[in-house]
Tab-separated table of C-alpha atoms in Angstrom:
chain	number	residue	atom	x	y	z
U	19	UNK	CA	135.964	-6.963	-97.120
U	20	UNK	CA	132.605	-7.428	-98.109
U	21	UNK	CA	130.685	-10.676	-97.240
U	22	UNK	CA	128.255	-12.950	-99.519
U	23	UNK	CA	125.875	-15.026	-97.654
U	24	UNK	CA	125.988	-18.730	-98.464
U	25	UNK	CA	122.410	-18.443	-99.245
U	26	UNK	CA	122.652	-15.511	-101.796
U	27	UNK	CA	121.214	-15.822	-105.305
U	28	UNK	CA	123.185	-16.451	-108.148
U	29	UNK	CA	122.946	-14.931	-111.665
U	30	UNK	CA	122.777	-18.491	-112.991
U	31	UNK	CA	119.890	-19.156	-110.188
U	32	UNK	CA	118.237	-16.200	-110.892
U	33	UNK	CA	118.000	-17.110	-114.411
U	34	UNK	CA	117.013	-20.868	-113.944
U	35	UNK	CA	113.837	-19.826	-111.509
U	36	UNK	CA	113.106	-17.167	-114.658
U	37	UNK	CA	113.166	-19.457	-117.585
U	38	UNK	CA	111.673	-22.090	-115.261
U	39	UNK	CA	108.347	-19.264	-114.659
U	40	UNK	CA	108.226	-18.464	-117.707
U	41	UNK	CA	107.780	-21.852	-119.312
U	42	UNK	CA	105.296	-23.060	-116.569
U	43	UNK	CA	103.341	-19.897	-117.606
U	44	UNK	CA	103.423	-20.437	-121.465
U	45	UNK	CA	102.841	-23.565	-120.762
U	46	UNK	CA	99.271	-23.140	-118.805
U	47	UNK	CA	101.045	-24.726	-115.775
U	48	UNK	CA	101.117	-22.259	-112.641
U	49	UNK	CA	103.849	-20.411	-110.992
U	50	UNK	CA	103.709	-22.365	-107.496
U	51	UNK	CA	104.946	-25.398	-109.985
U	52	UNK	CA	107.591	-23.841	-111.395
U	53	UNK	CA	108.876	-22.420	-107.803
U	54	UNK	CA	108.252	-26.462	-106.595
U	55	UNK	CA	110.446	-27.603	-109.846
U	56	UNK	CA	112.839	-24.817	-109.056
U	57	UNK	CA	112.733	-25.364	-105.122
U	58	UNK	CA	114.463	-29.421	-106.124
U	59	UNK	CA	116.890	-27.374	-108.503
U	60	UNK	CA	118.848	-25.395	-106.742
U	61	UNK	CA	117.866	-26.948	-103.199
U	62	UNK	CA	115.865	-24.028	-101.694
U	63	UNK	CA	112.089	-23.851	-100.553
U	64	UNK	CA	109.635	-23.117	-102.711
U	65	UNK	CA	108.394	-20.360	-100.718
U	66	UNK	CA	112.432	-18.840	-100.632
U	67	UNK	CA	111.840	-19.168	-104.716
U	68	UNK	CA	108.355	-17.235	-104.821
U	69	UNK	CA	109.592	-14.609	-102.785
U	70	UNK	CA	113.013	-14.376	-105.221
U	71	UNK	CA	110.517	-14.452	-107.833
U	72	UNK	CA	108.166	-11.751	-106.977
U	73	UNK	CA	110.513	-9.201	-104.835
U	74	UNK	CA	113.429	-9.171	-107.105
U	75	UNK	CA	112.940	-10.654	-110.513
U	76	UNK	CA	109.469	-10.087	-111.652
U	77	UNK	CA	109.110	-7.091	-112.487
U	78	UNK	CA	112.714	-7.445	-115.084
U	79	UNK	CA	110.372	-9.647	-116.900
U	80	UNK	CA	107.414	-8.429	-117.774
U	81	UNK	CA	107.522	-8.573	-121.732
U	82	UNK	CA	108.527	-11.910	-121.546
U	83	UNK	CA	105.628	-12.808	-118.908
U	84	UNK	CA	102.833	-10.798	-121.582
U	85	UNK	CA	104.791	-13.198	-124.089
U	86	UNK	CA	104.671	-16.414	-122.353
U	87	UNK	CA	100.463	-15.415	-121.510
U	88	UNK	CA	99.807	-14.904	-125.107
U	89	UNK	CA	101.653	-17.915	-126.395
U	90	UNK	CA	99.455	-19.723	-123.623
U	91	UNK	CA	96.203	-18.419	-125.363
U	92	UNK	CA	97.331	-19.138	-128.713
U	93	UNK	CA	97.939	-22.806	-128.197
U	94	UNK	CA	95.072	-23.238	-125.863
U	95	UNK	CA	92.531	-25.528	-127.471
U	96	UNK	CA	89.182	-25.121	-128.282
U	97	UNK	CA	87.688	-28.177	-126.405
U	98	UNK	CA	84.491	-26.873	-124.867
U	99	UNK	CA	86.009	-23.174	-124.984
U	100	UNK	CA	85.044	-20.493	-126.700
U	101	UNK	CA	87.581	-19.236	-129.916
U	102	UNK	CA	88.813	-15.473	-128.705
U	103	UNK	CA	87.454	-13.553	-131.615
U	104	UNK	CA	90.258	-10.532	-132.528
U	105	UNK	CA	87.675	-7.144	-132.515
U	106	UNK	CA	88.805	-6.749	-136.484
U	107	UNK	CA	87.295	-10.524	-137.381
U	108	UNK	CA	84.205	-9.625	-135.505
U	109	UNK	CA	81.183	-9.752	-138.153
U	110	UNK	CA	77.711	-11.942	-138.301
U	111	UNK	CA	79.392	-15.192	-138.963
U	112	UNK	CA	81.521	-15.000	-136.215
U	113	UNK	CA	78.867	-13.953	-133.786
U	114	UNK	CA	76.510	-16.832	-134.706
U	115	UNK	CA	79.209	-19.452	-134.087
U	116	UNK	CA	80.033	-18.011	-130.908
U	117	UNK	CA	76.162	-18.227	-130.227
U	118	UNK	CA	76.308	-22.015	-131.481
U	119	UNK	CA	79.378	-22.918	-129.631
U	120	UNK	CA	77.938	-21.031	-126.139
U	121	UNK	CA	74.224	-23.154	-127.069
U	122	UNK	CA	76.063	-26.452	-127.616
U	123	UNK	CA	78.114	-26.131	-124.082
U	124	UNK	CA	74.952	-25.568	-122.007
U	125	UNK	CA	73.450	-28.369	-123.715
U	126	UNK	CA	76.035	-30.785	-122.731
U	127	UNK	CA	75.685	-29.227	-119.268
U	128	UNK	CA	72.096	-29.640	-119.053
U	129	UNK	CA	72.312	-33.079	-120.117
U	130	UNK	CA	75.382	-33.925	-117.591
U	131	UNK	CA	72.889	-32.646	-115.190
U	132	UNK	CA	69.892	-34.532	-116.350
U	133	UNK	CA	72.175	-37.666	-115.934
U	134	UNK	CA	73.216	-36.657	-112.596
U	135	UNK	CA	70.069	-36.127	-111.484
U	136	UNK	CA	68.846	-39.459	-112.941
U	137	UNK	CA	71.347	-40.999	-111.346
U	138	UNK	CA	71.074	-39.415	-107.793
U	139	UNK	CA	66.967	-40.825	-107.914
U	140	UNK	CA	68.486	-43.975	-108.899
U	141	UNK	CA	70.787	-43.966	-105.353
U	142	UNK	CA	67.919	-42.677	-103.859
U	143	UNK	CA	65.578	-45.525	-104.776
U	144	UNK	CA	68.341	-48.082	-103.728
U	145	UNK	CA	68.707	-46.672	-100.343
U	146	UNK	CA	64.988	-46.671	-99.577
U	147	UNK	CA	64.558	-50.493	-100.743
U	148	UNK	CA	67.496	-51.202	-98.562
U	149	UNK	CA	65.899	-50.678	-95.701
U	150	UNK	CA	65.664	-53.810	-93.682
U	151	UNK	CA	62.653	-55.141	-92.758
U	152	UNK	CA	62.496	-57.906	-89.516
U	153	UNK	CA	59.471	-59.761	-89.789
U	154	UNK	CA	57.142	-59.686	-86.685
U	155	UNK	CA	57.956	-63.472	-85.904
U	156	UNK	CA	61.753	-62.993	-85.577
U	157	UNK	CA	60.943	-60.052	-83.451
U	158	UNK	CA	58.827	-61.864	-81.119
U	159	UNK	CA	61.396	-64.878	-80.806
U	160	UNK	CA	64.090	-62.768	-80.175
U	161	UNK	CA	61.850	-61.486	-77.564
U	162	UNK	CA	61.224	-64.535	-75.924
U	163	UNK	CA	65.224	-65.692	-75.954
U	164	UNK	CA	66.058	-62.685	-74.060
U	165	UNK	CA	63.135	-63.467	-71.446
U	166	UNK	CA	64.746	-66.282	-70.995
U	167	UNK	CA	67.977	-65.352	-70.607
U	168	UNK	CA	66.007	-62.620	-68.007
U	169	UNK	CA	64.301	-65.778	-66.011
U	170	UNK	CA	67.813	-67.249	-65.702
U	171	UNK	CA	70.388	-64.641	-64.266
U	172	UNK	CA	66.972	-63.682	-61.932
U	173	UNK	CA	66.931	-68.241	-61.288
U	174	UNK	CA	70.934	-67.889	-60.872
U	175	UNK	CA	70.799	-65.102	-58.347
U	176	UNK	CA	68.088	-66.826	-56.425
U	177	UNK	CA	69.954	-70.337	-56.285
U	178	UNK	CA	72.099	-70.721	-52.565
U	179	UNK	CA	75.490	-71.176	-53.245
U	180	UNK	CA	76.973	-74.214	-51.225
């Protein structure tokens, strides 16, 4: 009689952490997620579910994982990303966009940094006039109190007790 461990994976587990992989991937979400969403499922840790994932199932799924990539690309969008040009469009046109689109992304990076910059002189001018500044006549009475405080522990200590 053959035993199955308590802790052995199902067909219907296997299955769950695949589609689950496989979403998080088309999606643009990573695989850790997936084995953490997974992990809750089926009450397992999400290091048990990475390990299912790349010692047993894996490598069963590998259209479906060049799938899930591509469908990522595609629906990627183009906010402050370059468009992936397909060899066959490339021409002139397409070339000199690219160009544009690569000019206009380290222009907004040079001015993020020219802000940055103006505001890290800005911090840097606060924290320099926020240095405090005791004026010579507090320091002196200050000086004087503690004398006195000096002259009387030395009076106290000389004073006979009774």
């Amino acid at each position: 009689m053959t035993t199955v461990r308590q802790d052995a994976w199902s067909q219907s587990d296997d299955d769950t952490l695949a589609e689950t992989v496989i979403s998080h991937i088309s999606n643009g979400r990573t695989q850790l997620e997936a084995f953490d969403q997974v992990a809750s499922q089926l009450n397992r840790t999400q290091a048990a579910c990475g390990f299912r994932w790349n010692s047993a199932l894996r490598k069963n799924y590998t259209v479906e994982i060049q799938q899930a990539k591509e469908q990522r690309l595609n629906s990627k969008p183009n906010n402050r990303q370059t468009k992936r040009i397909d060899k066959s469009e490339i021409n002139i046109d397409n070339v000199i966009d690219f160009l544009v689109s690569i000019k206009q992304i380290i222009n907004d990076v040079k001015q993020e940094n020219l802000s940055l910059r103006s505001k890290i002189d800005d911090l840097n001018s606060q924290l320099q006039n926020n240095h405090l500044e005791i004026p010579m006549d507090e320091v002196r009475d200050f000086a004087r109190m503690l004398q006195k405080v000096v002259q009387m522990q030395e009076n106290d200590k000389e004073m006979p007790t009774g």
